[in-house]
Every structure is written in structure tokens, then in C-alpha cells.
Coordinates of C-alpha atoms in Angstrom, one line a residue:
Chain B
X1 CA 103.0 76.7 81.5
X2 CA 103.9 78.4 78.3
X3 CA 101.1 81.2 77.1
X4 CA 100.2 80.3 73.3
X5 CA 101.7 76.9 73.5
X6 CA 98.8 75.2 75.3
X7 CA 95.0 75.4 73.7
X8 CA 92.7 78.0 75.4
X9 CA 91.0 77.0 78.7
X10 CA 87.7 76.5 77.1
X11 CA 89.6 73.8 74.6
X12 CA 91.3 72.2 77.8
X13 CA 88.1 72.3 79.7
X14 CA 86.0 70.1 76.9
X15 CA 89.4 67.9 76.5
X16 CA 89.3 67.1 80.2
X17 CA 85.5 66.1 80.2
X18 CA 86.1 64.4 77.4
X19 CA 89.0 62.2 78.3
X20 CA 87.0 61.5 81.4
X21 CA 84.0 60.2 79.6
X22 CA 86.3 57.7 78.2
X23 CA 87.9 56.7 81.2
X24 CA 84.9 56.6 83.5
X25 CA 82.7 54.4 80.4
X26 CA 86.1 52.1 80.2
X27 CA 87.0 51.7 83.9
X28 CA 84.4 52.5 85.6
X29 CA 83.7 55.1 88.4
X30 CA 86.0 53.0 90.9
X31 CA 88.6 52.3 88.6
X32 CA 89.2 55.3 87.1
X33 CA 91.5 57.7 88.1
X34 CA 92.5 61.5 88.0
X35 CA 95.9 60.7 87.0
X36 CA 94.5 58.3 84.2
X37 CA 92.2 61.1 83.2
X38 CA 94.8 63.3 83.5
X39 CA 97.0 61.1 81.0
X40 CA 94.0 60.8 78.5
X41 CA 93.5 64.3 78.2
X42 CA 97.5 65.1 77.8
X43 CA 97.1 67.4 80.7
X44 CA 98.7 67.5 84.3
X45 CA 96.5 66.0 87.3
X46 CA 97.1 69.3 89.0
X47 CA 95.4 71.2 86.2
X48 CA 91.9 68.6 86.5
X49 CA 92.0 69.7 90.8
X50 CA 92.1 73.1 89.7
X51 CA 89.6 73.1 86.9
X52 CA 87.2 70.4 88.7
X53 CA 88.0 69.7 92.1
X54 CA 87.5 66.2 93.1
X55 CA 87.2 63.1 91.2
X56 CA 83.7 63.3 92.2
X57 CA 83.3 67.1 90.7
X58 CA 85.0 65.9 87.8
X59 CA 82.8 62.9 87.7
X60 CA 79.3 64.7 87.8
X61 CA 80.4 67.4 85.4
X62 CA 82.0 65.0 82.7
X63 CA 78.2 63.4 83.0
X64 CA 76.6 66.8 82.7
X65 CA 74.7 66.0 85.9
X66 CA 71.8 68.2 87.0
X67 CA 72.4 68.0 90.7
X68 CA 75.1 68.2 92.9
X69 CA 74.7 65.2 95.6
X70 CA 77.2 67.4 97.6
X71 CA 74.4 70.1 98.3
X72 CA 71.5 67.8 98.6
X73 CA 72.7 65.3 101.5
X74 CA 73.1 67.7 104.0
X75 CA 69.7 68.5 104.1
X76 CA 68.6 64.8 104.4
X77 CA 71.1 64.0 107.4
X78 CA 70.6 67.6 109.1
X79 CA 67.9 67.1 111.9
X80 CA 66.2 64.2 113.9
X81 CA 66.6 60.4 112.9
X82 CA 63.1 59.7 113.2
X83 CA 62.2 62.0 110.6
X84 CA 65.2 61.1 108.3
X85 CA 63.4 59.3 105.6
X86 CA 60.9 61.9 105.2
X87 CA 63.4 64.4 104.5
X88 CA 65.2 62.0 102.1
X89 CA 61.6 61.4 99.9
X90 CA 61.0 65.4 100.3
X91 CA 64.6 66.3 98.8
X92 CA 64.2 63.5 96.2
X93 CA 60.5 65.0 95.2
X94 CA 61.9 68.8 95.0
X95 CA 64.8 67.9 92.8
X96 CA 62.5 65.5 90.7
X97 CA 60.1 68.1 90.3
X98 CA 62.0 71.2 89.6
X99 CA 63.8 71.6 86.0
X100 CA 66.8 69.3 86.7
X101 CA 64.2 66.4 86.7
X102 CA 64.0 66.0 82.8
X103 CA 67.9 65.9 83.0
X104 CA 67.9 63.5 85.5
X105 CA 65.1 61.4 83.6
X106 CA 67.6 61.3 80.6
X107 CA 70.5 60.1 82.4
X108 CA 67.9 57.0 84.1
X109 CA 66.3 56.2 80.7
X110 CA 70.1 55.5 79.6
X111 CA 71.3 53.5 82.0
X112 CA 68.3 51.1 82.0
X113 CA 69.4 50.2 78.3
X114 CA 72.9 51.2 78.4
X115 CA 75.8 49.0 80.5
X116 CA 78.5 51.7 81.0
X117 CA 75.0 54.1 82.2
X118 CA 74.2 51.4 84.7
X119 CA 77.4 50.5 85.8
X120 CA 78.2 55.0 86.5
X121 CA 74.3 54.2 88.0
X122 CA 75.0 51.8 90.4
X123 CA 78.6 52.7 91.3
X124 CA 78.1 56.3 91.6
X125 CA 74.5 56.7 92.8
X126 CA 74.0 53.4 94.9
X127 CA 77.8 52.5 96.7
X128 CA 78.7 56.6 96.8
X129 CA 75.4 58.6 97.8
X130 CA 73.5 56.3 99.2
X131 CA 76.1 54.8 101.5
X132 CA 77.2 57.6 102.4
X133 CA 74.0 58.6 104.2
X134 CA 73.5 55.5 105.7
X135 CA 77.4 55.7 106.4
X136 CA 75.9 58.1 109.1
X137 CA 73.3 56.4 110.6
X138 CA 74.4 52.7 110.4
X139 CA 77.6 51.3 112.1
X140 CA 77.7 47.9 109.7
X141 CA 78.8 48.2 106.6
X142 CA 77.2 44.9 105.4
X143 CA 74.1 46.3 106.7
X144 CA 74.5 49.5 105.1
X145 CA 74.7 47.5 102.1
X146 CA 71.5 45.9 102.3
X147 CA 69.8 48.9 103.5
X148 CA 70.9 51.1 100.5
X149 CA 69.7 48.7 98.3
X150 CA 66.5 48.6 99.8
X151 CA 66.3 52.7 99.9
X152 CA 67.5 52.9 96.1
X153 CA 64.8 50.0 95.3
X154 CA 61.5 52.5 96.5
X155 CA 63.4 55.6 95.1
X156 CA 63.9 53.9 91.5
X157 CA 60.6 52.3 91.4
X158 CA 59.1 55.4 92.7
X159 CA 61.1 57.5 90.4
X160 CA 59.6 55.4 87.5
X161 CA 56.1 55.1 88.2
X162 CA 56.1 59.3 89.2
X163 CA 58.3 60.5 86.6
X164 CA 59.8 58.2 83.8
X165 CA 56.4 55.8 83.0
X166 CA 54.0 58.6 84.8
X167 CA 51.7 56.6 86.0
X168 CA 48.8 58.3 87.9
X169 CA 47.3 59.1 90.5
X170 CA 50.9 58.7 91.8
X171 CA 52.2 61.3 88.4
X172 CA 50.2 64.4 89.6
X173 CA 50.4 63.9 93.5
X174 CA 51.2 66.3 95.8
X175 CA 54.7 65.9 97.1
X176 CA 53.5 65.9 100.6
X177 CA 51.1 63.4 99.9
X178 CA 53.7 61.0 98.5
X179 CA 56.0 62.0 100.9
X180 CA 53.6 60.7 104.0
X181 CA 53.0 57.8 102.1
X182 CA 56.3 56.5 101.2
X183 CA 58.6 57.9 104.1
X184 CA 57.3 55.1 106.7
X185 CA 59.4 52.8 103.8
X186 CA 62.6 54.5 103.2
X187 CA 62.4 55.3 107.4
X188 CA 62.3 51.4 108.1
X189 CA 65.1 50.6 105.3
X190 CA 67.1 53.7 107.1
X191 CA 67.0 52.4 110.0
X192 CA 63.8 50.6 111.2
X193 CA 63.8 46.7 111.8
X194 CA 64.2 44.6 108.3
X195 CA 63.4 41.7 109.8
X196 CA 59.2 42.7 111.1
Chain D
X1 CA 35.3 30.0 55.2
X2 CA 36.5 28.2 51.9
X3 CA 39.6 25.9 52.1
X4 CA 42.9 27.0 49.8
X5 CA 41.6 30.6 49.7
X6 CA 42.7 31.7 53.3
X7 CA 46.5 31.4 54.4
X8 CA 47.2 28.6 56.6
X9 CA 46.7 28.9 60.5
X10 CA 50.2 29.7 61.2
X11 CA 50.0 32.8 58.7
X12 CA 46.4 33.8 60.0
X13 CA 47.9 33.1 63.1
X14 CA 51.1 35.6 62.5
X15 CA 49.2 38.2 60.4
X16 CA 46.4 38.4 63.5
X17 CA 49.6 39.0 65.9
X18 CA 51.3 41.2 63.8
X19 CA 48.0 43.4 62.9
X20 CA 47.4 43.0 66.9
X21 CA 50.3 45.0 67.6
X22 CA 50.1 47.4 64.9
X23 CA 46.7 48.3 66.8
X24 CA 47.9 48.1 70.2
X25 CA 50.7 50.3 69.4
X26 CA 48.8 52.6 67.9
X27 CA 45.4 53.0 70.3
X28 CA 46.6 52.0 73.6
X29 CA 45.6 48.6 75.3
X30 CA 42.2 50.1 76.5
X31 CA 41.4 51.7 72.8
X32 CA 42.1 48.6 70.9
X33 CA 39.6 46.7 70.3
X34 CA 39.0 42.9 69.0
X35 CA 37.3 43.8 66.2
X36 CA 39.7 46.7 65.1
X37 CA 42.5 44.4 64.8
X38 CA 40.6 41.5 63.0
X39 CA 39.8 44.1 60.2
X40 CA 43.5 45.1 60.3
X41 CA 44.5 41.5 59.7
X42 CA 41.7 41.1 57.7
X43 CA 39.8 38.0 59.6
X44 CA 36.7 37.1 61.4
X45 CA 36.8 38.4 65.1
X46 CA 35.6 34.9 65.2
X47 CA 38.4 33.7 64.3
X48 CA 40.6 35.5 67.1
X49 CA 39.1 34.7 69.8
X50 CA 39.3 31.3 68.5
X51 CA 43.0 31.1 67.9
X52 CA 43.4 33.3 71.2
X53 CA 40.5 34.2 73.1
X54 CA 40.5 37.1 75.1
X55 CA 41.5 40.7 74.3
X56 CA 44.1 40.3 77.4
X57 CA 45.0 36.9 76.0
X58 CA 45.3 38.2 72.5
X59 CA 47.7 41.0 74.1
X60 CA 49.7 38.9 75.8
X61 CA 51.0 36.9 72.6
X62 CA 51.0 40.3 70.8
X63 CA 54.0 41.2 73.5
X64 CA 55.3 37.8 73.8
X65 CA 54.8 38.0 77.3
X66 CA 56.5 35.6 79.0
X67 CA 54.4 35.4 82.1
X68 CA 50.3 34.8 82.3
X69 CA 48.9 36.6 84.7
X70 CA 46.1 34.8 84.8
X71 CA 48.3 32.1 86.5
X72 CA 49.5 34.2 89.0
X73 CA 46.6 36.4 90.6
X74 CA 45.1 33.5 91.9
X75 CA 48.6 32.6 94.2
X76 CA 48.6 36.1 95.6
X77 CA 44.7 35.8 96.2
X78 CA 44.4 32.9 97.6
X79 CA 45.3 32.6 101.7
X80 CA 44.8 34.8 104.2
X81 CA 44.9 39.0 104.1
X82 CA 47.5 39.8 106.8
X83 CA 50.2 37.7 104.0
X84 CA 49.2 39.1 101.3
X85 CA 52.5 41.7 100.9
X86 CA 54.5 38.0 101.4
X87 CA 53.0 35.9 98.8
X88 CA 53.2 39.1 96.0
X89 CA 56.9 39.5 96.7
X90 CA 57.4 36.1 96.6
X91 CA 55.4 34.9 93.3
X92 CA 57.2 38.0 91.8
X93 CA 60.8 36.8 93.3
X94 CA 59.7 33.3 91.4
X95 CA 59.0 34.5 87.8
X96 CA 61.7 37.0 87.9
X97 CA 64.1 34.3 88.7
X98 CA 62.9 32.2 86.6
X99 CA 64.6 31.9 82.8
X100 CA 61.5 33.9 81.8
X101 CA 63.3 36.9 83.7
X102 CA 65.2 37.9 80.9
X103 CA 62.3 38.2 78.5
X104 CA 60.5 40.4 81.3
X105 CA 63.6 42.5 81.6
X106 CA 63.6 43.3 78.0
X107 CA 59.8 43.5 78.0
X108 CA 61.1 46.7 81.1
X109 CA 63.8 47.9 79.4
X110 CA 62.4 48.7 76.3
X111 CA 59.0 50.4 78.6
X112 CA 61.6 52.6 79.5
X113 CA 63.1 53.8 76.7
X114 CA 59.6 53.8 74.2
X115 CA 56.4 55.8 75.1
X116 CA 54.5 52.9 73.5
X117 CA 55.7 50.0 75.3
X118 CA 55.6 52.6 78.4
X119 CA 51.5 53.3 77.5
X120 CA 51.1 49.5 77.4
X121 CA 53.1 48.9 80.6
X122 CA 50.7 51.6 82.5
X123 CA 47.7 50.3 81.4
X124 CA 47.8 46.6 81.3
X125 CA 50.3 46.0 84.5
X126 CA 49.4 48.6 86.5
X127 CA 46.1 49.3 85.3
X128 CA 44.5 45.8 84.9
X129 CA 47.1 43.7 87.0
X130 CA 48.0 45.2 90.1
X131 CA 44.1 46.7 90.1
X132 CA 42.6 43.4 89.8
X133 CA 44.6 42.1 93.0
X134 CA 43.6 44.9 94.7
X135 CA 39.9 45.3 93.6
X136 CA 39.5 42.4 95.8
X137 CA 41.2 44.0 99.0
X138 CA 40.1 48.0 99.1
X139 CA 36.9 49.3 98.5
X140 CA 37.3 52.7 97.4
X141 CA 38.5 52.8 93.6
X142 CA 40.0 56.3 94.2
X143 CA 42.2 54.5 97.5
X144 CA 43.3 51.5 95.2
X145 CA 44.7 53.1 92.3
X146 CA 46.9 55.2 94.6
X147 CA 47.5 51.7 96.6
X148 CA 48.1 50.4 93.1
X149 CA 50.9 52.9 91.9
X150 CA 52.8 52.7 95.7
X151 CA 52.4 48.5 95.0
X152 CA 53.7 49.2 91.6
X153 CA 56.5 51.7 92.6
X154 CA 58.3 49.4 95.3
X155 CA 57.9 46.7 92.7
X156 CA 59.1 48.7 89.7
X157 CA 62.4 49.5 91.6
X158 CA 62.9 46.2 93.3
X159 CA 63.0 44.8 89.4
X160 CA 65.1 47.7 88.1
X161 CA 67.5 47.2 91.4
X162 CA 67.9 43.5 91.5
X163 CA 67.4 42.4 87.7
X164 CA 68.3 45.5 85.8
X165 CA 71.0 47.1 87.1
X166 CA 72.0 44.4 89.2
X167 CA 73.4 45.9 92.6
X168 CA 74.6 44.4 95.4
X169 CA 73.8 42.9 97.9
X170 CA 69.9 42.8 96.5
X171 CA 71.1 41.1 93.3
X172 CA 72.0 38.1 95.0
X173 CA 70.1 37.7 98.2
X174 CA 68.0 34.8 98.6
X175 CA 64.4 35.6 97.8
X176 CA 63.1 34.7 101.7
X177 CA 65.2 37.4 102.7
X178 CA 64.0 40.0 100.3
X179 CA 60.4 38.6 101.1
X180 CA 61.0 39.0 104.8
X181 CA 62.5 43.0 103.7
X182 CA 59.7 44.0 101.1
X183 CA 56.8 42.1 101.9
X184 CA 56.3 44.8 105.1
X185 CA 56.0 47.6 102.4
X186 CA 54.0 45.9 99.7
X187 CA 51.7 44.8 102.8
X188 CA 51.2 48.6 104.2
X189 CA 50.9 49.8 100.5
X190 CA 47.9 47.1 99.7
X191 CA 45.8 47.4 103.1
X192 CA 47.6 49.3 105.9
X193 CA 47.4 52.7 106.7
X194 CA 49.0 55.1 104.4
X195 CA 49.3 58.3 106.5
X196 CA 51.3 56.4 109.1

């Protein structure tokens, strides 16, 4: 690449995040691609991988995300099964609680009013992340499925009684307290019986 | 009261509604009172409870609720304790499904997004509501108002999952099997125990 002839990698930067923005709200998280991305922002794919990384990294940045799912799973599927949905409400509780909770709270509040927010929402958070832990513990997909739905159902709800509608006692609870009390529900959904 | 000097009933009816949630909006559902918003609408309190009786019934025009709760309590009250967790899912699976769904979902949406409608959403559903079912199943007032914001949490998110942001499979599942999913959780969260 030419020195002088291209804009500063600051300028290329924003124009990549911003080309993706587009992209993602028009096609959505599935059908958008690096190469369309690439395209928008008059830059070559190759240049996005090495700036960004994976669609993915591209993904969360372009959304200014406030956590990085990539860090965060690990510590929910590392250890026993039986204690697996603890983990998962303890992680969700210490990101929720921290700083990056009023960013995340933002990015919520929008996609309950806004379509292309729901549909990043729902494609990103529900078929990606959650799948992909119960990818781990659950060999059928349809049932995967279902049980996602059902773990991003308490995590929502509990997400907007704690933190979005603050409703208490459940607001100012201790995170272990919660965590003993709604575990046994994300541990069944996980992997417990649906049907009892 | 002297005929041809007072706006007709659909204007006293309108003013009282439109003073009612001028009031509501401005002290909360539990600092409003009856008599507050007949002065702002300048009528008898007489007069409201007349046209609309209680303060919860006033309320609930104020909001254009679509659903009366009044209607509904007695469905999840009525039978035996151990179903309890089946028959809430289920009378909440019926209204939501119902074509008064939408003008709940906006009712949510808009809870979301404005501190008001979020203050009236916390203390009428969650405060009155879901408390008054469960003032008749736990003893301890401390122990139901956490029971109340679990109860409200897995319902929160099953509404913002299904009916909001509409993911799959819950979106379209019949509502026996969600019942036969949730009602274990709902059940636990109204009587079972919570540190198991």
C-alpha cells in the first residue's frame, strides 16, 4: 500500500467500524460479511483480519461492546457440570455489576425498542453465545435450541428486574444470594430434565 | 352539580384520565392519590370513583391497560398449591397471546426505555400484582417480595424472549410446552425452597 495515498490508520479504523454498522444493521449478524464490510469501507478484507480479527471481533467492536464473550465463556464451561449454571449466573452477576453494566444496559434498553438492536440481540447473543455453551454440554441441536431460549429467558428477565427496572429486594442483593437462588433454573435449562 | 355548566361525561371523563396520568407520572402509583387527581382535573373525587372506581381501576384506564388483573388473580388462586407455577405460566401464555399482547408489549417496551413507565411498572406489577398472589401463599413479607422479584424475573424475560424480541424456538412453541418448561421455576420461586 502506497504511504500518503491511503487515510491514516485512525481514519481507516472509524471507516471500518463504520461500514460495519451499516452492514450488520442492513444484513444482519448472519448475513453480513467481511468481504461486504470490506467493500463498504473501500478497504481490503485482509486489512479488517488485521485490524479486527474475526467477524466476531469486528462485530463487538463496531457495537462498542463492553465485554468480550470470548473471555467470559471459558470460565462458565471450565469445571464440573453440576455446578455449571451457578458459574454461568456468577459470571453474568460480576460483569453486570462491574462498570461495563451501564454499557451493557444501554445496548438492552435499545434493542427492546429498536429492530436492527434486537435482531444484533438475538442473533448475536442468543444463536452465538448461548449455543455455543450449551454446544458443549448438549449433543441435540434442536434441544440446544430450546434450552438456550430458556437460559436467555431467566437471564433477560433477571437482567431487567436487577439492573434495567431495579426492582428490589432483587436490585441490591448479594450476588451470592441471587446466585443460590437462581442457579437451580439456569442448571435445569442447561441440562436438567425440561419435562419434570 | 348544575346541568350545562360542567363538560359532558366524555370530557369529564377524558380530562379525569388525562389529569390521572399527569399525577401518576408525576408521584408514582403509591403517591398519587384519588383526591390529588380529582383537583388536577378539577372534579369531585365523587365523581371518579363514580366513572371508575378504584384508584387501581382509575390506573388502569389511565395506562390503557389492556389486561384487568382483577380478572386474572382469581385463575392463578383458585385450585390447588402444588399447580400454582402451572396455572401462572399458563393465564400469562393466554393474555400474551391474545390480540391484547401487542398493547402489553408496548405497555413493556416503553417501561424500558422511560423511568416513569418503569416506576409504574415496579410498583403496580410487581408491587401490587405479583405481591397480592403471593400474599396468599408465603407468610413472611420480607420472603415474598424476594419470591416476588424471582416470579417477576423469569416472567419478565420469558415476555422480553418470546414476544419482544421474538427468538426461536420459544417464540413459537405451543404454550403447554412452555408451561410444562417454566411452570417448574415459577413453582420453586413462589413456594419451594430457594437455597436448593
Amino acid at each position: 500500500m502506497a504511504r500518503g495515498r491511503r487515510p491514516g490508520h485512525q481514519d481507516t479504523r472509524e471507516s471500518v467500524l463504520t461500514a460495519a454498522r451499516e452492514v450488520f444493521a442492513d444484513k444482519g449478524y448472519d448475513g453480513a460479511s467481511v468481504r461486504a464490510i470490506a467493500a463498504a469501507a473501500g478497504v481490503d478484507p485482509s486489512l479488517i483480519h488485521h485490524y479486527f480479527g474475526t467477524k466476531e471481533q469486528l462485530f463487538l467492536a463496531a457495537m462498542q461492546a463492553p465485554i468480550n464473550p470470548a473471555e467470559l465463556i471459558p470460565r462458565i464451561l471450565t469445571g464440573d457440570r453440576e455446578h455449571m449454571g451457578e458459574r454461568l449466573v456468577r459470571t453474568l452477576l460480576h460483569v453486570w455489576d462491574s462498570p461495563a453494566g451501564g454499557a451493557a444496559a444501554a445496548m438492552v434498553r435499545s434493542a427492546v425498542t429498536n429492530d436492527m438492536m434486537a435482531r444484533m440481540l438475538r442473533e448475536f447473543v442468543v444463536k452465538r453465545l448461548i449455543r455455543r455453551v450449551l454446544a458443549d454440554v448438549v449433543s441435540d441441536p434442536a434441544e440446544a435450541a430450546t434450552r438456550g431460549t430458556l437460559v436467555a429467558s431467566q437471564i433477560a428477565g433477571l437482567i431487567m428486574i436487577r439492573y434495567l427496572i431495579r426492582v428490589e429486594p432483587l436490585a441490591s442483593a448479594p450476588p451470592e444470594e441471587i446466585v443460590a437462588m437462581v442457579a437451580p433454573t439456569i442448571q435445569r435449562y442447561l441440562v436438567g430434565d425440561l419435562t419434570a
